[in-house]
Amino acid sequence: MRISVQDAPFDLGKESTDFAQGHTDMGAIVTFTGLVRDLPDDPLEVMEIEHYPGMTESALREMAQTAVARFSLGDVLVIHRYGPLYPGEMIMMVATAARHRKDAFEAAEFLMDYLKSRAPFWKREVTAQGADWVASKDEDEDALGRW
Amino acid sequence: MIDVLYFAWVRERIGLPREKIETEAKTVADLVAELRAREDRYDLAFSDLTALRVAVDQTLTDFDASLDGAREVAFFPPMTGG
């Protein structure tokens, strides 16, 4: 299991390839990557991500451990960036390894649902019109209900 | 003495990221009441608790949580990672 909270970019190809090495007992790997999305009507200049050093890492580790136990995972990787990020840049990725694809897919969704509303990150969008903190969505909180 | 941390717009409204506070507050709610009585900027930041989340010693909890033995309390809006 590896959890990384970092400002530096990551190499999706290298991270995915490295993660896939050495799992002779695992038949499935799922990866999810989140990107900075531009705003259709009000072009995004930059997205700033703030986090809570210390709690971020422990919250992600706890989620990852829960996913390992619940979906019988062989391994988990979570990378999440902070600081200024520009449209099209990668914000974060998760990767899950399981014996079969269903567990790997479900574990990735489980991690993303929890990460969105339980890991202490906050996004702020800066446009020519000004800067605004991204509001949480009820649907993100509701998404936890299915687990 | 307790470390109090603020993140995102809570930090902006209060105007600082963290401070040490001498308090006898028994619960998070008691601490919030003490802070609100200090100055308008605190009163404004804590005016709608449904828009806030709290962590005690880096674990999410509720406003009625005890501060017994707590070293660090953090206030922030709902999280928006991913």
Coordinates of C-alpha atoms in Angstrom, one line a residue, chain A residues 20-27 99:
Chain A
A20 CA 1.1 -3.8 -11.8
Q21 CA 4.5 -5.4 -11.0
G22 CA 4.9 -8.4 -8.8
H23 CA 1.2 -9.4 -8.3
T24 CA 1.2 -12.9 -9.6
D25 CA -1.9 -13.8 -7.5
M26 CA -3.9 -10.8 -8.6
G27 CA -5.9 -10.9 -11.9
R99 CA -8.0 -11.3 -7.7

